[in-house]
Amino acid sequence: MVTTLAKVRTEVGRAVVGQDAAVTGLIIALLCRGHVLLEGVPGVAKTLLVRTLAASLALDTKRVQFTPDLMPGDITGSLVYDAQTSRFSFREGPVFTNLMLGDEINRTPPKTQSALLEAMEERQVTVDGEARRLPEPFLVIATQNPVEYEGTYPLPEAQLDRFLLKLQLPLPDRAVEAEVLRRHAAGFDPRDLGAAGVTAVASLEDLEAARSEVAKVEISPEVIAYIVDVCRATRAATATSLGVSPRGATALLATTRAWAWLSGRDFVTPDDVKALALPTLAHRIQLTAEAELEGVTADSVVESVLAAVPVPR
């Protein structure tokens, strides 16, 4: 089963070059039923990455461009009056999909951002008092641009805490960028994944089977205590006004089990915790104003905590 999921990484590589870490993070999110926040400057293949992942798993995907005038009903759906039947019927919004790509989520006001909270946490939307279940699997993959702040609305802490992982998509190095251009020169069209040879190499049944295996990965009491100590240390750090919540600790537990399974092991090690701590925890940390002025980052807080907390033997 690990081999099947490895094929997904290979398949995504047919269209996306140099973003292996982000691909692995998205697969971990699928295994953990978690949502992902992608951060990167424009033009680093965020949208292409999600579309290719969906194609390699035969999943439905929809894209929403978040703008200042986007309304909650534009995401969840709304009641529409049918003149022929003289009745209102529900028209599903783009949230009714497997992989929902929310492009530039921080460009829409908090009211619309909050429309996603119920979908992300309860995997349902409530319209006119009626709850409607979302498809399974359901993942929100949201992107935000780290360099443009004008006209943006920072995500509230409650929403950030509901993202399992925050993944960085860096600018490619010279060799990778040259490979991207070589593919385009050879006729690669990012809008036509079929022509690039991308096909479905795993099914929903494969994904469910993999999730069952991840749930069997063992984690010792010592490693559980290590996760707890790491998360509690973020709350005690002088640079933080808000540390990692218990939800963040359970997220780290889930991601380390998925990472251990992808690495071919049926048990979690402290190194797994260290490997997943940054993408799982950093976005859940709020810094004090003084720490921000001094140039402290959430990443550096996590790194200092990992260096300070004793590692179980």
PDB file of C-alpha atoms in Angstrom:
ATOM      1  CA  MET A   1       0.000   0.000   0.000  1.00  0.00           C
ATOM      2  CA  VAL A   2       2.913   2.362   0.660  1.00  0.00           C
ATOM      3  CA  THR A   3       4.051   1.601  -2.894  1.00  0.00           C
ATOM      4  CA  THR A   4       0.658   2.678  -4.242  1.00  0.00           C
ATOM      5  CA  LEU A   5       0.852   6.050  -2.483  1.00  0.00           C
ATOM      6  CA  ALA A   6       4.453   6.401  -3.669  1.00  0.00           C
ATOM      7  CA  LYS A   7       3.141   6.089  -7.226  1.00  0.00           C
ATOM      8  CA  VAL A   8       1.005   9.164  -6.560  1.00  0.00           C
ATOM      9  CA  ARG A   9       4.141  11.163  -5.784  1.00  0.00           C
ATOM     10  CA  THR A  10       5.723   9.929  -9.005  1.00  0.00           C
ATOM     11  CA  GLU A  11       2.608  10.755 -11.005  1.00  0.00           C
ATOM     12  CA  VAL A  12       2.435  14.304  -9.646  1.00  0.00           C
ATOM     13  CA  GLY A  13       6.083  14.679 -10.686  1.00  0.00           C
ATOM     14  CA  ARG A  14       5.016  14.299 -14.325  1.00  0.00           C
ATOM     15  CA  ALA A  15       3.534  17.792 -14.154  1.00  0.00           C
ATOM     16  CA  VAL A  16       5.075  19.461 -11.086  1.00  0.00           C
ATOM     17  CA  VAL A  17       8.849  19.765 -10.699  1.00  0.00           C
ATOM     18  CA  GLY A  18      10.777  20.387  -7.489  1.00  0.00           C
ATOM     19  CA  GLN A  19       7.936  20.403  -4.940  1.00  0.00           C
ATOM     20  CA  ASP A  20       8.387  16.915  -3.483  1.00  0.00           C
ATOM     21  CA  ALA A  21       8.029  18.087   0.121  1.00  0.00           C
ATOM     22  CA  ALA A  22       4.684  19.755  -0.625  1.00  0.00           C
ATOM     23  CA  VAL A  23       3.442  16.633  -2.448  1.00  0.00           C
ATOM     24  CA  THR A  24       4.347  14.481   0.567  1.00  0.00           C
ATOM     25  CA  GLY A  25       2.596  16.962   2.863  1.00  0.00           C
ATOM     26  CA  LEU A  26      -0.607  16.798   0.818  1.00  0.00           C
ATOM     27  CA  ILE A  27      -0.538  12.996   0.904  1.00  0.00           C
ATOM     28  CA  ILE A  28      -0.105  13.126   4.692  1.00  0.00           C
ATOM     29  CA  ALA A  29      -3.120  15.445   4.870  1.00  0.00           C
ATOM     30  CA  LEU A  30      -5.181  12.992   2.814  1.00  0.00           C
ATOM     31  CA  LEU A  31      -4.177  10.149   5.123  1.00  0.00           C
ATOM     32  CA  CYS A  32      -5.065  12.221   8.203  1.00  0.00           C
ATOM     33  CA  ARG A  33      -8.268  13.787   6.822  1.00  0.00           C
ATOM     34  CA  GLY A  34      -6.734  17.220   7.422  1.00  0.00           C
ATOM     35  CA  HIS A  35      -6.680  20.533   5.600  1.00  0.00           C
ATOM     36  CA  VAL A  36      -3.646  22.319   4.195  1.00  0.00           C
ATOM     37  CA  LEU A  37      -2.525  25.927   3.936  1.00  0.00           C
ATOM     38  CA  LEU A  38      -0.097  26.488   1.044  1.00  0.00           C
ATOM     39  CA  GLU A  39       2.100  29.556   1.131  1.00  0.00           C
ATOM     40  CA  GLY A  40       4.231  30.702  -1.746  1.00  0.00           C
ATOM     41  CA  VAL A  41       4.724  33.577  -4.157  1.00  0.00           C
ATOM     42  CA  PRO A  42       2.676  33.552  -7.380  1.00  0.00           C
ATOM     43  CA  GLY A  43       3.861  31.216 -10.111  1.00  0.00           C
ATOM     44  CA  VAL A  44       5.255  28.289  -8.093  1.00  0.00           C
ATOM     45  CA  ALA A  45       2.605  25.800  -9.310  1.00  0.00           C
ATOM     46  CA  LYS A  46       0.247  25.803  -6.301  1.00  0.00           C
ATOM     47  CA  THR A  47      -2.872  25.359  -8.436  1.00  0.00           C
ATOM     48  CA  LEU A  48      -1.199  22.861 -10.768  1.00  0.00           C
ATOM     49  CA  LEU A  49      -0.055  20.826  -7.764  1.00  0.00           C
ATOM     50  CA  VAL A  50      -3.608  20.412  -6.441  1.00  0.00           C
ATOM     51  CA  ARG A  51      -5.075  19.629  -9.872  1.00  0.00           C
ATOM     52  CA  THR A  52      -2.411  17.002 -10.554  1.00  0.00           C
ATOM     53  CA  LEU A  53      -2.867  15.382  -7.140  1.00  0.00           C
ATOM     54  CA  ALA A  54      -6.616  15.129  -7.756  1.00  0.00           C
ATOM     55  CA  ALA A  55      -6.045  13.613 -11.201  1.00  0.00           C
ATOM     56  CA  SER A  56      -3.625  10.991  -9.850  1.00  0.00           C
ATOM     57  CA  LEU A  57      -6.256   9.853  -7.313  1.00  0.00           C
ATOM     58  CA  ALA A  58      -9.314  10.284  -9.563  1.00  0.00           C
ATOM     59  CA  LEU A  59     -10.762  12.838  -7.134  1.00  0.00           C
ATOM     60  CA  ASP A  60     -13.099  15.702  -7.936  1.00  0.00           C
ATOM     61  CA  THR A  61     -11.597  19.156  -7.468  1.00  0.00           C
ATOM     62  CA  LYS A  62     -12.950  22.694  -7.642  1.00  0.00           C
ATOM     63  CA  ARG A  63     -11.225  26.041  -7.415  1.00  0.00           C
ATOM     64  CA  VAL A  64     -12.512  29.210  -5.768  1.00  0.00           C
ATOM     65  CA  GLN A  65     -10.771  32.540  -6.264  1.00  0.00           C
ATOM     66  CA  PHE A  66     -11.232  34.399  -2.992  1.00  0.00           C
ATOM     67  CA  THR A  67     -11.923  38.095  -3.530  1.00  0.00           C
ATOM     68  CA  PRO A  68     -13.118  40.928  -1.256  1.00  0.00           C
ATOM     69  CA  ASP A  69     -16.667  40.696  -2.645  1.00  0.00           C
ATOM     70  CA  LEU A  70     -17.017  36.902  -2.277  1.00  0.00           C
ATOM     71  CA  MET A  71     -20.064  35.968  -0.188  1.00  0.00           C
ATOM     72  CA  PRO A  72     -20.493  32.885   2.068  1.00  0.00           C
ATOM     73  CA  GLY A  73     -23.181  31.488  -0.220  1.00  0.00           C
ATOM     74  CA  ASP A  74     -20.740  31.593  -3.127  1.00  0.00           C
ATOM     75  CA  ILE A  75     -18.807  28.854  -1.311  1.00  0.00           C
ATOM     76  CA  THR A  76     -21.417  26.795   0.515  1.00  0.00           C
ATOM     77  CA  GLY A  77     -24.270  27.101  -1.966  1.00  0.00           C
ATOM     78  CA  SER A  78     -27.658  28.739  -1.579  1.00  0.00           C
ATOM     79  CA  LEU A  79     -31.396  28.310  -2.022  1.00  0.00           C
ATOM     80  CA  VAL A  80     -32.614  29.207  -5.508  1.00  0.00           C
ATOM     81  CA  TYR A  81     -36.250  29.867  -6.399  1.00  0.00           C
ATOM     82  CA  ASP A  82     -37.645  27.652  -9.159  1.00  0.00           C
ATOM     83  CA  ALA A  83     -40.468  29.474 -10.937  1.00  0.00           C
ATOM     84  CA  GLN A  84     -41.764  26.254 -12.543  1.00  0.00           C
ATOM     85  CA  THR A  85     -42.320  24.449  -9.239  1.00  0.00           C
ATOM     86  CA  SER A  86     -42.784  27.586  -7.109  1.00  0.00           C
ATOM     87  CA  ARG A  87     -40.345  26.120  -4.625  1.00  0.00           C
ATOM     88  CA  PHE A  88     -36.849  26.820  -3.408  1.00  0.00           C
ATOM     89  CA  SER A  89     -34.167  24.259  -4.226  1.00  0.00           C
ATOM     90  CA  PHE A  90     -30.609  24.036  -2.943  1.00  0.00           C
ATOM     91  CA  ARG A  91     -27.842  24.683  -5.418  1.00  0.00           C
ATOM     92  CA  GLU A  92     -24.542  23.232  -4.211  1.00  0.00           C
ATOM     93  CA  GLY A  93     -21.542  25.499  -3.966  1.00  0.00           C
ATOM     94  CA  PRO A  94     -17.957  24.592  -4.878  1.00  0.00           C
ATOM     95  CA  VAL A  95     -17.357  23.259  -1.355  1.00  0.00           C
ATOM     96  CA  PHE A  96     -19.166  20.087  -2.435  1.00  0.00           C
ATOM     97  CA  THR A  97     -16.086  18.391  -3.847  1.00  0.00           C
ATOM     98  CA  ASN A  98     -13.154  16.234  -2.742  1.00  0.00           C
ATOM     99  CA  LEU A  99     -10.317  18.748  -3.039  1.00  0.00           C
ATOM    100  CA  MET A 100     -11.369  22.368  -2.765  1.00  0.00           C
ATOM    101  CA  LEU A 101      -8.660  24.813  -3.747  1.00  0.00           C
ATOM    102  CA  GLY A 102      -9.239  28.177  -2.091  1.00  0.00           C
ATOM    103  CA  ASP A 103      -6.924  30.548  -3.950  1.00  0.00           C
ATOM    104  CA  GLU A 104      -5.683  33.559  -1.943  1.00  0.00           C
ATOM    105  CA  ILE A 105      -7.943  32.836   1.009  1.00  0.00           C
ATOM    106  CA  ASN A 106      -6.663  35.870   2.881  1.00  0.00           C
ATOM    107  CA  ARG A 107      -8.146  38.227   0.276  1.00  0.00           C
ATOM    108  CA  THR A 108     -11.727  37.698   1.455  1.00  0.00           C
ATOM    109  CA  PRO A 109     -13.319  39.236   4.580  1.00  0.00           C
ATOM    110  CA  PRO A 110     -13.665  37.250   7.830  1.00  0.00           C
ATOM    111  CA  LYS A 111     -17.397  36.644   7.269  1.00  0.00           C
ATOM    112  CA  THR A 112     -16.671  34.643   4.141  1.00  0.00           C
ATOM    113  CA  GLN A 113     -13.611  32.972   5.645  1.00  0.00           C
ATOM    114  CA  SER A 114     -15.799  31.760   8.501  1.00  0.00           C
ATOM    115  CA  ALA A 115     -18.113  30.059   6.024  1.00  0.00           C
ATOM    116  CA  LEU A 116     -15.406  27.429   5.676  1.00  0.00           C
ATOM    117  CA  LEU A 117     -15.116  26.725   9.415  1.00  0.00           C
ATOM    118  CA  GLU A 118     -18.128  24.411   9.629  1.00  0.00           C
ATOM    119  CA  ALA A 119     -17.118  22.639   6.424  1.00  0.00           C
ATOM    120  CA  MET A 120     -13.556  22.110   7.660  1.00  0.00           C
ATOM    121  CA  GLU A 121     -14.469  20.936  11.159  1.00  0.00           C
ATOM    122  CA  GLU A 122     -17.826  19.175  10.744  1.00  0.00           C
ATOM    123  CA  ARG A 123     -17.520  18.249   7.030  1.00  0.00           C
ATOM    124  CA  GLN A 124     -20.961  19.629   6.415  1.00  0.00           C
ATOM    125  CA  VAL A 125     -22.643  22.947   5.617  1.00  0.00           C
ATOM    126  CA  THR A 126     -25.854  24.239   7.112  1.00  0.00           C
ATOM    127  CA  VAL A 127     -28.143  26.257   4.852  1.00  0.00           C
ATOM    128  CA  ASP A 128     -31.609  27.371   5.961  1.00  0.00           C
ATOM    129  CA  GLY A 129     -31.324  25.211   9.063  1.00  0.00           C
ATOM    130  CA  GLU A 130     -30.585  21.992   7.181  1.00  0.00           C
ATOM    131  CA  ALA A 131     -27.197  20.276   7.469  1.00  0.00           C
ATOM    132  CA  ARG A 132     -25.820  18.832   4.247  1.00  0.00           C
ATOM    133  CA  ARG A 133     -22.940  16.373   4.314  1.00  0.00           C
ATOM    134  CA  LEU A 134     -19.873  16.942   2.158  1.00  0.00           C
ATOM    135  CA  PRO A 135     -18.298  14.218   0.000  1.00  0.00           C
ATOM    136  CA  GLU A 136     -15.639  11.897   1.393  1.00  0.00           C
ATOM    137  CA  PRO A 137     -12.764  12.556   1.205  1.00  0.00           C
ATOM    138  CA  PHE A 138     -12.992  16.323   1.643  1.00  0.00           C
ATOM    139  CA  LEU A 139      -9.967  18.582   1.915  1.00  0.00           C
ATOM    140  CA  VAL A 140      -9.623  22.337   1.844  1.00  0.00           C
ATOM    141  CA  ILE A 141      -6.311  23.337   0.300  1.00  0.00           C
ATOM    142  CA  ALA A 142      -6.000  27.085   0.706  1.00  0.00           C
ATOM    143  CA  THR A 143      -3.266  29.304  -0.676  1.00  0.00           C
ATOM    144  CA  GLN A 144      -2.039  32.651   0.503  1.00  0.00           C
ATOM    145  CA  ASN A 145       0.534  35.034  -0.910  1.00  0.00           C
ATOM    146  CA  PRO A 146       3.197  35.977   1.663  1.00  0.00           C
ATOM    147  CA  VAL A 147       4.427  39.125  -0.105  1.00  0.00           C
ATOM    148  CA  GLU A 148       1.225  41.052  -0.800  1.00  0.00           C
ATOM    149  CA  TYR A 149      -0.494  42.492   2.264  1.00  0.00           C
ATOM    150  CA  GLU A 150      -2.569  45.318   0.784  1.00  0.00           C
ATOM    151  CA  GLY A 151      -6.230  44.325   0.677  1.00  0.00           C
ATOM    152  CA  THR A 152      -5.735  41.125   2.675  1.00  0.00           C
ATOM    153  CA  TYR A 153      -7.399  39.889   5.859  1.00  0.00           C
ATOM    154  CA  PRO A 154      -5.241  37.760   8.186  1.00  0.00           C
ATOM    155  CA  LEU A 155      -6.817  34.418   8.984  1.00  0.00           C
ATOM    156  CA  PRO A 156      -8.215  34.288  12.551  1.00  0.00           C
ATOM    157  CA  GLU A 157      -6.531  31.980  15.044  1.00  0.00           C
ATOM    158  CA  ALA A 158      -9.546  29.642  15.161  1.00  0.00           C
ATOM    159  CA  GLN A 159      -9.329  29.041  11.421  1.00  0.00           C
ATOM    160  CA  LEU A 160      -5.551  28.663  11.350  1.00  0.00           C
ATOM    161  CA  ASP A 161      -5.862  26.010  14.055  1.00  0.00           C
ATOM    162  CA  ARG A 162      -8.092  23.953  11.768  1.00  0.00           C
ATOM    163  CA  PHE A 163      -5.416  23.578   9.117  1.00  0.00           C
ATOM    164  CA  LEU A 164      -3.533  20.363   9.750  1.00  0.00           C
ATOM    165  CA  LEU A 165      -0.413  21.565   7.914  1.00  0.00           C
ATOM    166  CA  LYS A 166       1.056  24.745   6.549  1.00  0.00           C
ATOM    167  CA  LEU A 167       3.344  23.981   3.632  1.00  0.00           C
ATOM    168  CA  GLN A 168       5.823  26.360   2.052  1.00  0.00           C
ATOM    169  CA  LEU A 169       6.308  26.287  -1.725  1.00  0.00           C
ATOM    170  CA  PRO A 170       9.695  27.918  -2.263  1.00  0.00           C
ATOM    171  CA  LEU A 171      11.037  29.360  -5.483  1.00  0.00           C
ATOM    172  CA  PRO A 172      12.848  26.633  -7.442  1.00  0.00           C
ATOM    173  CA  ASP A 173      16.604  26.463  -7.665  1.00  0.00           C
ATOM    174  CA  ARG A 174      18.328  27.058 -11.012  1.00  0.00           C
ATOM    175  CA  ALA A 175      18.344  23.404 -12.156  1.00  0.00           C
ATOM    176  CA  VAL A 176      14.654  22.894 -11.356  1.00  0.00           C
ATOM    177  CA  GLU A 177      13.655  26.153 -13.053  1.00  0.00           C
ATOM    178  CA  ALA A 178      15.605  25.121 -16.143  1.00  0.00           C
ATOM    179  CA  GLU A 179      13.744  21.785 -16.151  1.00  0.00           C
ATOM    180  CA  VAL A 180      10.413  23.625 -15.965  1.00  0.00           C
ATOM    181  CA  LEU A 181      11.336  25.705 -18.993  1.00  0.00           C
ATOM    182  CA  ARG A 182      12.611  22.629 -20.852  1.00  0.00           C
ATOM    183  CA  ARG A 183       9.245  20.932 -20.379  1.00  0.00           C
ATOM    184  CA  HIS A 184       7.362  24.000 -21.595  1.00  0.00           C
ATOM    185  CA  ALA A 185       9.665  24.251 -24.602  1.00  0.00           C
ATOM    186  CA  ALA A 186       8.847  20.617 -25.380  1.00  0.00           C
ATOM    187  CA  GLY A 187       5.123  21.439 -25.463  1.00  0.00           C
ATOM    188  CA  PHE A 188       3.940  20.892 -21.878  1.00  0.00           C
ATOM    189  CA  ASP A 189       0.533  22.511 -21.282  1.00  0.00           C
ATOM    190  CA  PRO A 190      -0.402  22.841 -17.586  1.00  0.00           C
ATOM    191  CA  ARG A 191      -4.071  22.991 -18.583  1.00  0.00           C
ATOM    192  CA  ASP A 192      -3.915  19.556 -20.232  1.00  0.00           C
ATOM    193  CA  LEU A 193      -2.736  17.021 -17.661  1.00  0.00           C
ATOM    194  CA  GLY A 194      -3.788  14.113 -19.864  1.00  0.00           C
ATOM    195  CA  ALA A 195      -1.307  15.151 -22.516  1.00  0.00           C
ATOM    196  CA  ALA A 196       1.385  15.185 -19.847  1.00  0.00           C
ATOM    197  CA  GLY A 197       0.618  11.533 -19.144  1.00  0.00           C
ATOM    198  CA  VAL A 198      -0.981  12.059 -15.723  1.00  0.00           C
ATOM    199  CA  THR A 199      -3.398   9.218 -14.927  1.00  0.00           C
ATOM    200  CA  ALA A 200      -5.135   7.875 -11.821  1.00  0.00           C
ATOM    201  CA  VAL A 201      -2.729   5.485 -10.101  1.00  0.00           C
ATOM    202  CA  ALA A 202      -4.672   5.025  -6.847  1.00  0.00           C
ATOM    203  CA  SER A 203      -8.351   4.800  -5.953  1.00  0.00           C
ATOM    204  CA  LEU A 204     -10.545   5.833  -3.037  1.00  0.00           C
ATOM    205  CA  GLU A 205     -10.396   2.229  -1.872  1.00  0.00           C
ATOM    206  CA  ASP A 206      -6.589   2.431  -1.805  1.00  0.00           C
ATOM    207  CA  LEU A 207      -6.785   5.643   0.211  1.00  0.00           C
ATOM    208  CA  GLU A 208      -9.198   4.129   2.741  1.00  0.00           C
ATOM    209  CA  ALA A 209      -7.006   1.043   3.089  1.00  0.00           C
ATOM    210  CA  ALA A 210      -3.969   3.260   3.662  1.00  0.00           C
ATOM    211  CA  ARG A 211      -5.831   5.241   6.323  1.00  0.00           C
ATOM    212  CA  SER A 212      -6.661   2.009   8.127  1.00  0.00           C
ATOM    213  CA  GLU A 213      -2.993   1.021   8.130  1.00  0.00           C
ATOM    214  CA  VAL A 214      -1.917   4.451   9.407  1.00  0.00           C
ATOM    215  CA  ALA A 215      -4.346   4.055  12.324  1.00  0.00           C
ATOM    216  CA  LYS A 216      -2.452   0.903  13.349  1.00  0.00           C
ATOM    217  CA  VAL A 217       0.935   2.633  13.569  1.00  0.00           C
ATOM    218  CA  GLU A 218       2.134   2.326  17.158  1.00  0.00           C
ATOM    219  CA  ILE A 219       3.274   5.271  19.226  1.00  0.00           C
ATOM    220  CA  SER A 220       4.876   4.667  22.606  1.00  0.00           C
ATOM    221  CA  PRO A 221       3.902   6.519  25.807  1.00  0.00           C
ATOM    222  CA  GLU A 222       7.360   8.127  25.773  1.00  0.00           C
ATOM    223  CA  VAL A 223       6.845   9.622  22.298  1.00  0.00           C
ATOM    224  CA  ILE A 224       3.336  10.772  23.242  1.00  0.00           C
ATOM    225  CA  ALA A 225       4.830  12.511  26.281  1.00  0.00           C
ATOM    226  CA  TYR A 226       7.450  14.093  24.001  1.00  0.00           C
ATOM    227  CA  ILE A 227       4.713  15.524  21.745  1.00  0.00           C
ATOM    228  CA  VAL A 228       2.905  16.912  24.786  1.00  0.00           C
ATOM    229  CA  ASP A 229       6.101  18.480  26.162  1.00  0.00           C
ATOM    230  CA  VAL A 230       6.916  20.113  22.808  1.00  0.00           C
ATOM    231  CA  CYS A 231       3.445  21.623  22.508  1.00  0.00           C
ATOM    232  CA  ARG A 232       3.364  22.808  26.130  1.00  0.00           C
ATOM    233  CA  ALA A 233       6.768  24.409  25.695  1.00  0.00           C
ATOM    234  CA  THR A 234       5.395  26.622  22.915  1.00  0.00           C
ATOM    235  CA  ARG A 235       2.824  27.978  25.388  1.00  0.00           C
ATOM    236  CA  ALA A 236       5.526  28.772  27.948  1.00  0.00           C
ATOM    237  CA  ALA A 237       7.840  30.501  25.456  1.00  0.00           C
ATOM    238  CA  THR A 238       8.317  34.188  26.237  1.00  0.00           C
ATOM    239  CA  ALA A 239       7.938  35.112  22.553  1.00  0.00           C
ATOM    240  CA  THR A 240       4.417  33.700  22.219  1.00  0.00           C
ATOM    241  CA  SER A 241       1.085  35.199  23.130  1.00  0.00           C
ATOM    242  CA  LEU A 242      -0.646  31.999  22.038  1.00  0.00           C
ATOM    243  CA  GLY A 243       0.990  28.592  21.925  1.00  0.00           C
ATOM    244  CA  VAL A 244      -0.074  25.299  20.385  1.00  0.00           C
ATOM    245  CA  SER A 245      -3.479  24.070  21.562  1.00  0.00           C
ATOM    246  CA  PRO A 246      -4.390  20.464  22.392  1.00  0.00           C
ATOM    247  CA  ARG A 247      -5.862  20.289  18.878  1.00  0.00           C
ATOM    248  CA  GLY A 248      -2.378  21.035  17.587  1.00  0.00           C
ATOM    249  CA  ALA A 249      -0.937  18.251  19.732  1.00  0.00           C
ATOM    250  CA  THR A 250      -3.408  15.732  18.304  1.00  0.00           C
ATOM    251  CA  ALA A 251      -2.562  17.006  14.816  1.00  0.00           C
ATOM    252  CA  LEU A 252       1.127  16.337  15.437  1.00  0.00           C
ATOM    253  CA  LEU A 253       0.246  12.864  16.677  1.00  0.00           C
ATOM    254  CA  ALA A 254      -1.665  12.185  13.445  1.00  0.00           C
ATOM    255  CA  THR A 255       0.938  13.583  11.049  1.00  0.00           C
ATOM    256  CA  THR A 256       3.820  11.699  12.690  1.00  0.00           C
ATOM    257  CA  ARG A 257       1.948   8.408  12.352  1.00  0.00           C
ATOM    258  CA  ALA A 258       1.281   9.082   8.671  1.00  0.00           C
ATOM    259  CA  TRP A 259       4.926  10.049   8.103  1.00  0.00           C
ATOM    260  CA  ALA A 260       6.161   6.914   9.879  1.00  0.00           C
ATOM    261  CA  TRP A 261       3.858   4.781   7.711  1.00  0.00           C
ATOM    262  CA  LEU A 262       5.036   6.480   4.510  1.00  0.00           C
ATOM    263  CA  SER A 263       8.599   5.788   5.670  1.00  0.00           C
ATOM    264  CA  GLY A 264       7.794   2.070   5.862  1.00  0.00           C
ATOM    265  CA  ARG A 265       7.591   1.765   9.646  1.00  0.00           C
ATOM    266  CA  ASP A 266       4.763   0.696  11.962  1.00  0.00           C
ATOM    267  CA  PHE A 267       5.975   2.824  14.884  1.00  0.00           C
ATOM    268  CA  VAL A 268       6.683   6.515  15.517  1.00  0.00           C
ATOM    269  CA  THR A 269      10.107   7.804  16.552  1.00  0.00           C
ATOM    270  CA  PRO A 270      11.114  11.161  18.090  1.00  0.00           C
ATOM    271  CA  ASP A 271      12.732  12.002  14.731  1.00  0.00           C
ATOM    272  CA  ASP A 272       9.284  11.774  13.136  1.00  0.00           C
ATOM    273  CA  VAL A 273       8.049  14.352  15.640  1.00  0.00           C
ATOM    274  CA  LYS A 274      10.956  16.648  14.775  1.00  0.00           C
ATOM    275  CA  ALA A 275      10.342  16.205  11.045  1.00  0.00           C
ATOM    276  CA  LEU A 276       6.660  17.205  11.224  1.00  0.00           C
ATOM    277  CA  ALA A 277       6.773  19.767  14.038  1.00  0.00           C
ATOM    278  CA  LEU A 278       7.356  22.838  11.841  1.00  0.00           C
ATOM    279  CA  PRO A 279       4.611  22.298   9.228  1.00  0.00           C
ATOM    280  CA  THR A 280       2.156  21.062  11.884  1.00  0.00           C
ATOM    281  CA  LEU A 281       2.740  23.565  14.688  1.00  0.00           C
ATOM    282  CA  ALA A 282       4.272  26.841  13.461  1.00  0.00           C
ATOM    283  CA  HIS A 283       1.080  28.321  11.978  1.00  0.00           C
ATOM    284  CA  ARG A 284      -0.757  27.758  15.286  1.00  0.00           C
ATOM    285  CA  ILE A 285       1.624  30.046  17.214  1.00  0.00           C
ATOM    286  CA  GLN A 286       0.889  33.733  17.751  1.00  0.00           C
ATOM    287  CA  LEU A 287       3.841  35.943  18.664  1.00  0.00           C
ATOM    288  CA  THR A 288       3.891  38.876  21.032  1.00  0.00           C
ATOM    289  CA  ALA A 289       4.304  42.329  19.491  1.00  0.00           C
ATOM    290  CA  GLU A 290       7.716  42.668  21.131  1.00  0.00           C
ATOM    291  CA  ALA A 291       8.917  39.371  19.645  1.00  0.00           C
ATOM    292  CA  GLU A 292       7.773  40.377  16.149  1.00  0.00           C
ATOM    293  CA  LEU A 293       9.653  43.676  16.449  1.00  0.00           C
ATOM    294  CA  GLU A 294      12.766  41.722  17.405  1.00  0.00           C
ATOM    295  CA  GLY A 295      12.444  39.565  14.270  1.00  0.00           C
ATOM    296  CA  VAL A 296      11.360  36.385  16.032  1.00  0.00           C
ATOM    297  CA  THR A 297       9.319  34.000  13.849  1.00  0.00           C
ATOM    298  CA  ALA A 298       6.993  31.135  14.695  1.00  0.00           C
ATOM    299  CA  ASP A 299       9.404  28.788  12.945  1.00  0.00           C
ATOM    300  CA  SER A 300      12.250  29.895  15.185  1.00  0.00           C
ATOM    301  CA  VAL A 301      10.074  29.335  18.272  1.00  0.00           C
ATOM    302  CA  VAL A 302       9.394  25.747  17.212  1.00  0.00           C
ATOM    303  CA  GLU A 303      13.054  25.164  16.421  1.00  0.00           C
ATOM    304  CA  SER A 304      14.158  26.485  19.802  1.00  0.00           C
ATOM    305  CA  VAL A 305      11.565  24.329  21.564  1.00  0.00           C
ATOM    306  CA  LEU A 306      12.775  21.227  19.728  1.00  0.00           C
ATOM    307  CA  ALA A 307      16.332  22.058  20.761  1.00  0.00           C
ATOM    308  CA  ALA A 308      15.356  22.534  24.410  1.00  0.00           C
ATOM    309  CA  VAL A 309      12.868  19.717  25.115  1.00  0.00           C
ATOM    310  CA  PRO A 310      14.609  16.469  26.148  1.00  0.00           C
ATOM    311  CA  VAL A 311      14.282  13.713  23.546  1.00  0.00           C
ATOM    312  CA  PRO A 312      13.182  10.284  24.847  1.00  0.00           C
ATOM    313  CA  ARG A 313      15.626   7.451  24.314  1.00  0.00           C
TER     314      ARG A 313
END
